[in-house]
Amino acid sequence: MSVESDIQSAKDLVTKFYSCLDNAHVDTLADVMLEHTAPDYLWRGYHPFHELSLPEEVASVFWQPLRHSLKHLQRRQDVFMSGRNEMDDFSSTWVVSMGHLMGLFDEPWLGIKPTGKMAMLRYCEFSKVENGKISETAMFFDIPHLMVQAGLQPFPPQTGTQLVQPGPVCHTGLMFNAQQPAEGEKTLNAINYMINTLGNWDQKLSLEQELRLSWHENMIWWGPTGIGSSYTIERYIQQHSGPFRSSFKNRDFNGHICRMAEGEFGGFFGWPNLTLEPTGGFMGMPATGKSGEMRVIDIYRRDGDKLAENWVFIDLLHFWNQQGVDILSRMEKL
């Protein structure tokens, strides 16, 4: 099978899985998981779920409680793509879906009190496809974003803007059909160039100069709740990048599990991406003297030879839990 055929086959498999999963009765979700996933399936999710290792466990621990809470759940995708993974020399195929899971928030979930109103759970999911089955999943979802919709304030005031995030401005993120391989290569090259120029202190560049090497001036950084979103290089520096760089020490990059691209879109995730120690100020929190992990997904849109939009998912509940702050437990008491 050619690379292009393999990628399309993986897309078809995940599309069928989503259709079955989203339309199944809540009591049959485990059957859907068993049909479409490998026996040694590995699922990675946000705190408090972390790693689950059996299809039935994913159904009972994550999907069934979520479906009980968010009634009439609807998947609203903004990006759908597939490609080979650069991290294993392009030998494995992954499918990525990003958007929101929308429903009526009618029952409690993770101690978050329901509103009886529409709610949107922001998500991004990487699925590894092998031998006609999904063998691995990394599904990141912005739980604090749901908290804010429920009237809670899980974190101090953030530097960026809090909102339900739209998809790409060009509306071309849903790539169900085959794309030109050369376009994906350009996107992956742009992402790698950006990674390689991060913190390139040897050139003695200012942060503005560094960012302009790989980003459009009117870039959009769609950040997670607790940090928020920023527009333009100038405001991104003021509202996230500058404070982030000045608020940590002992930063170690742990690498990515998957990094891929298709068309004008691409992204990566790690488990964790970073290990670093807060020195105070980040998200209004004090220094802790403790190192913590940041599990991150980044999805990018390329425009020409530079990056224009970036959707970011960070498991901030996990990070702050390692610092001794249990956000979920604190919210349950409100």
mmCIF file of N, CA and C in Angstrom, residues 121-187:
data_model
loop_
_atom_site.group_PDB
_atom_site.id
_atom_site.type_symbol
_atom_site.label_atom_id
_atom_site.label_comp_id
_atom_site.label_asym_id
_atom_site.label_seq_id
_atom_site.Cartn_x
_atom_site.Cartn_y
_atom_site.Cartn_z
ATOM 1 N N LEU A 121 -16.649 21.299 25.157
ATOM 2 C CA LEU A 121 -15.385 20.785 25.675
ATOM 3 C C LEU A 121 -14.362 20.804 24.543
ATOM 4 N N ARG A 122 -13.405 21.684 24.655
ATOM 5 C CA ARG A 122 -12.368 21.848 23.635
ATOM 6 C C ARG A 122 -11.430 20.639 23.691
ATOM 7 N N TYR A 123 -11.160 20.026 22.514
ATOM 8 C CA TYR A 123 -10.345 18.808 22.507
ATOM 9 C C TYR A 123 -9.430 18.761 21.291
ATOM 10 N N CYS A 124 -8.386 17.929 21.419
ATOM 11 C CA CYS A 124 -7.582 17.530 20.269
ATOM 12 C C CYS A 124 -7.139 16.095 20.504
ATOM 13 N N GLU A 125 -7.242 15.268 19.470
ATOM 14 C CA GLU A 125 -6.997 13.837 19.610
ATOM 15 C C GLU A 125 -6.054 13.338 18.512
ATOM 16 N N PHE A 126 -4.981 12.688 18.922
ATOM 17 C CA PHE A 126 -4.059 12.001 18.015
ATOM 18 C C PHE A 126 -4.350 10.508 18.106
ATOM 19 N N SER A 127 -4.565 9.844 16.963
ATOM 20 C CA SER A 127 -4.851 8.407 16.931
ATOM 21 C C SER A 127 -3.841 7.708 16.028
ATOM 22 N N LYS A 128 -3.135 6.732 16.583
ATOM 23 C CA LYS A 128 -2.208 5.931 15.803
ATOM 24 C C LYS A 128 -2.949 4.729 15.233
ATOM 25 N N VAL A 129 -2.829 4.511 13.933
ATOM 26 C CA VAL A 129 -3.550 3.435 13.254
ATOM 27 C C VAL A 129 -2.556 2.386 12.781
ATOM 28 N N GLU A 130 -2.775 1.146 13.217
ATOM 29 C CA GLU A 130 -1.928 0.019 12.827
ATOM 30 C C GLU A 130 -2.792 -1.193 12.540
ATOM 31 N N ASN A 131 -2.555 -1.833 11.395
ATOM 32 C CA ASN A 131 -3.241 -3.083 11.052
ATOM 33 C C ASN A 131 -4.753 -2.964 11.154
ATOM 34 N N GLY A 132 -5.276 -1.854 10.680
ATOM 35 C CA GLY A 132 -6.716 -1.672 10.635
ATOM 36 C C GLY A 132 -7.365 -1.381 11.972
ATOM 37 N N LYS A 133 -6.571 -1.034 12.997
ATOM 38 C CA LYS A 133 -7.101 -0.726 14.323
ATOM 39 C C LYS A 133 -6.410 0.523 14.870
ATOM 40 N N ILE A 134 -7.066 1.177 15.819
ATOM 41 C CA ILE A 134 -6.442 2.288 16.538
ATOM 42 C C ILE A 134 -5.670 1.702 17.705
ATOM 43 N N SER A 135 -4.360 1.874 17.708
ATOM 44 C CA SER A 135 -3.520 1.243 18.733
ATOM 45 C C SER A 135 -3.146 2.203 19.858
ATOM 46 N N GLU A 136 -3.117 3.504 19.573
ATOM 47 C CA GLU A 136 -2.800 4.509 20.594
ATOM 48 C C GLU A 136 -3.643 5.746 20.371
ATOM 49 N N THR A 137 -3.977 6.413 21.468
ATOM 50 C CA THR A 137 -4.686 7.682 21.405
ATOM 51 C C THR A 137 -4.088 8.635 22.429
ATOM 52 N N ALA A 138 -3.896 9.875 22.023
ATOM 53 C CA ALA A 138 -3.627 10.961 22.955
ATOM 54 C C ALA A 138 -4.765 11.949 22.789
ATOM 55 N N MET A 139 -5.634 12.032 23.800
ATOM 56 C CA MET A 139 -6.791 12.927 23.725
ATOM 57 C C MET A 139 -6.672 13.967 24.824
ATOM 58 N N PHE A 140 -6.395 15.205 24.416
ATOM 59 C CA PHE A 140 -6.249 16.313 25.357
ATOM 60 C C PHE A 140 -7.518 17.156 25.313
ATOM 61 N N PHE A 141 -8.048 17.540 26.476
ATOM 62 C CA PHE A 141 -9.289 18.309 26.525
ATOM 63 C C PHE A 141 -9.176 19.344 27.633
ATOM 64 N N ASP A 142 -9.638 20.544 27.351
ATOM 65 C CA ASP A 142 -9.433 21.702 28.222
ATOM 66 C C ASP A 142 -10.525 21.734 29.290
ATOM 67 N N ILE A 143 -10.317 20.975 30.380
ATOM 68 C CA ILE A 143 -11.312 20.917 31.454
ATOM 69 C C ILE A 143 -11.530 22.291 32.094
ATOM 70 N N PRO A 144 -10.470 23.089 32.358
ATOM 71 C CA PRO A 144 -10.740 24.434 32.903
ATOM 72 C C PRO A 144 -11.618 25.288 32.002
ATOM 73 N N HIS A 145 -11.555 25.070 30.696
ATOM 74 C CA HIS A 145 -12.437 25.796 29.770
ATOM 75 C C HIS A 145 -13.899 25.484 30.065
ATOM 76 N N LEU A 146 -14.191 24.218 30.379
ATOM 77 C CA LEU A 146 -15.547 23.830 30.758
ATOM 78 C C LEU A 146 -15.922 24.439 32.109
ATOM 79 N N MET A 147 -14.974 24.501 33.034
ATOM 80 C CA MET A 147 -15.233 25.111 34.338
ATOM 81 C C MET A 147 -15.685 26.560 34.203
ATOM 82 N N VAL A 148 -15.004 27.300 33.339
ATOM 83 C CA VAL A 148 -15.352 28.708 33.152
ATOM 84 C C VAL A 148 -16.766 28.843 32.597
ATOM 85 N N GLN A 149 -17.136 27.946 31.671
ATOM 86 C CA GLN A 149 -18.504 27.975 31.141
ATOM 87 C C GLN A 149 -19.530 27.676 32.229
ATOM 88 N N ALA A 150 -19.108 26.955 33.275
ATOM 89 C CA ALA A 150 -19.994 26.631 34.396
ATOM 90 C C ALA A 150 -19.962 27.701 35.477
ATOM 91 N N GLY A 151 -19.310 28.837 35.209
ATOM 92 C CA GLY A 151 -19.305 29.948 36.148
ATOM 93 C C GLY A 151 -18.199 29.901 37.181
ATOM 94 N N LEU A 152 -17.219 29.009 37.019
ATOM 95 C CA LEU A 152 -16.119 28.881 37.961
ATOM 96 C C LEU A 152 -14.895 29.655 37.477
ATOM 97 N N GLN A 153 -13.996 29.948 38.390
ATOM 98 C CA GLN A 153 -12.724 30.606 38.063
ATOM 99 C C GLN A 153 -11.598 29.742 38.615
ATOM 100 N N PRO A 154 -11.162 28.740 37.864
ATOM 101 C CA PRO A 154 -10.155 27.816 38.389
ATOM 102 C C PRO A 154 -8.780 28.424 38.596
ATOM 103 N N PHE A 155 -8.483 29.528 37.898
ATOM 104 C CA PHE A 155 -7.174 30.159 37.993
ATOM 105 C C PHE A 155 -7.327 31.663 38.212
ATOM 106 N N PRO A 156 -6.260 32.333 38.658
ATOM 107 C CA PRO A 156 -6.276 33.801 38.721
ATOM 108 C C PRO A 156 -6.490 34.395 37.331
ATOM 109 N N PRO A 157 -6.811 35.692 37.249
ATOM 110 C CA PRO A 157 -7.029 36.326 35.932
ATOM 111 C C PRO A 157 -5.865 36.058 34.995
ATOM 112 N N GLN A 158 -6.186 35.698 33.741
ATOM 113 C CA GLN A 158 -5.163 35.315 32.787
ATOM 114 C C GLN A 158 -4.719 36.503 31.949
ATOM 115 N N THR A 159 -3.588 36.330 31.278
ATOM 116 C CA THR A 159 -3.017 37.412 30.495
ATOM 117 C C THR A 159 -3.623 37.523 29.101
ATOM 118 N N GLY A 160 -4.136 36.417 28.570
ATOM 119 C CA GLY A 160 -4.766 36.424 27.254
ATOM 120 C C GLY A 160 -6.282 36.490 27.363
ATOM 121 N N THR A 161 -6.949 36.222 26.257
ATOM 122 C CA THR A 161 -8.403 36.326 26.172
ATOM 123 C C THR A 161 -9.049 34.950 26.315
ATOM 124 N N GLN A 162 -10.105 34.877 27.116
ATOM 125 C CA GLN A 162 -10.872 33.644 27.295
ATOM 126 C C GLN A 162 -12.071 33.660 26.359
ATOM 127 N N LEU A 163 -12.206 32.630 25.533
ATOM 128 C CA LEU A 163 -13.334 32.542 24.616
ATOM 129 C C LEU A 163 -13.455 31.125 24.081
ATOM 130 N N VAL A 164 -14.628 30.799 23.520
ATOM 131 C CA VAL A 164 -14.766 29.549 22.778
ATOM 132 C C VAL A 164 -14.035 29.743 21.463
ATOM 133 N N GLN A 165 -13.022 28.929 21.230
ATOM 134 C CA GLN A 165 -12.105 29.195 20.131
ATOM 135 C C GLN A 165 -12.649 28.712 18.790
ATOM 136 N N PRO A 166 -12.557 29.557 17.780
ATOM 137 C CA PRO A 166 -12.969 29.143 16.433
ATOM 138 C C PRO A 166 -11.905 28.298 15.761
ATOM 139 N N GLY A 167 -12.279 27.711 14.638
ATOM 140 C CA GLY A 167 -11.323 26.985 13.820
ATOM 141 C C GLY A 167 -10.509 27.945 12.971
ATOM 142 N N PRO A 168 -9.762 27.429 12.014
ATOM 143 C CA PRO A 168 -8.880 28.260 11.187
ATOM 144 C C PRO A 168 -9.662 29.272 10.353
ATOM 145 N N VAL A 169 -9.041 30.419 10.170
ATOM 146 C CA VAL A 169 -9.699 31.513 9.456
ATOM 147 C C VAL A 169 -10.033 31.122 8.015
ATOM 148 N N CYS A 170 -9.243 30.225 7.428
ATOM 149 C CA CYS A 170 -9.443 29.827 6.038
ATOM 150 C C CYS A 170 -10.454 28.689 5.875
ATOM 151 N N HIS A 171 -10.883 28.068 6.965
ATOM 152 C CA HIS A 171 -11.880 26.992 6.947
ATOM 153 C C HIS A 171 -11.463 25.814 6.063
ATOM 154 N N THR A 172 -10.175 25.528 6.031
ATOM 155 C CA THR A 172 -9.673 24.426 5.192
ATOM 156 C C THR A 172 -9.054 23.304 6.022
ATOM 157 N N GLY A 173 -9.393 23.237 7.305
ATOM 158 C CA GLY A 173 -8.758 22.278 8.174
ATOM 159 C C GLY A 173 -9.300 20.866 8.097
ATOM 160 N N LEU A 174 -10.484 20.685 7.522
ATOM 161 C CA LEU A 174 -11.090 19.352 7.451
ATOM 162 C C LEU A 174 -10.642 18.667 6.167
ATOM 163 N N MET A 175 -9.578 17.885 6.283
ATOM 164 C CA MET A 175 -8.947 17.279 5.104
ATOM 165 C C MET A 175 -9.329 15.803 5.013
ATOM 166 N N PHE A 176 -10.585 15.552 4.699
ATOM 167 C CA PHE A 176 -11.046 14.173 4.545
ATOM 168 C C PHE A 176 -10.485 13.549 3.274
ATOM 169 N N ASN A 177 -10.217 14.383 2.283
ATOM 170 C CA ASN A 177 -9.668 13.897 1.017
ATOM 171 C C ASN A 177 -8.147 14.049 0.999
ATOM 172 N N ALA A 178 -7.514 13.405 0.026
ATOM 173 C CA ALA A 178 -6.055 13.425 -0.085
ATOM 174 C C ALA A 178 -5.548 14.837 -0.383
ATOM 175 N N GLN A 179 -4.390 15.151 0.168
ATOM 176 C CA GLN A 179 -3.740 16.443 -0.035
ATOM 177 C C GLN A 179 -2.421 16.250 -0.784
ATOM 178 N N GLN A 180 -1.917 17.327 -1.347
ATOM 179 C CA GLN A 180 -0.632 17.269 -2.025
ATOM 180 C C GLN A 180 0.477 17.023 -1.005
ATOM 181 N N PRO A 181 1.246 15.947 -1.119
ATOM 182 C CA PRO A 181 2.310 15.665 -0.137
ATOM 183 C C PRO A 181 3.286 16.822 0.046
ATOM 184 N N ALA A 182 3.555 17.562 -1.023
ATOM 185 C CA ALA A 182 4.528 18.656 -0.931
ATOM 186 C C ALA A 182 4.059 19.734 0.044
ATOM 187 N N GLU A 183 2.744 19.943 0.139
ATOM 188 C CA GLU A 183 2.229 20.958 1.054
ATOM 189 C C GLU A 183 2.455 20.540 2.504
ATOM 190 N N GLY A 184 2.249 19.271 2.810
ATOM 191 C CA GLY A 184 2.518 18.781 4.153
ATOM 192 C C GLY A 184 3.989 18.881 4.512
ATOM 193 N N GLU A 185 4.856 18.619 3.527
ATOM 194 C CA GLU A 185 6.292 18.737 3.767
ATOM 195 C C GLU A 185 6.670 20.178 4.100
ATOM 196 N N LYS A 186 6.060 21.134 3.400
ATOM 197 C CA LYS A 186 6.329 22.542 3.694
ATOM 198 C C LYS A 186 5.891 22.896 5.113
ATOM 199 N N THR A 187 4.742 22.372 5.515
ATOM 200 C CA THR A 187 4.240 22.669 6.861
ATOM 201 C C THR A 187 5.146 22.068 7.925
#
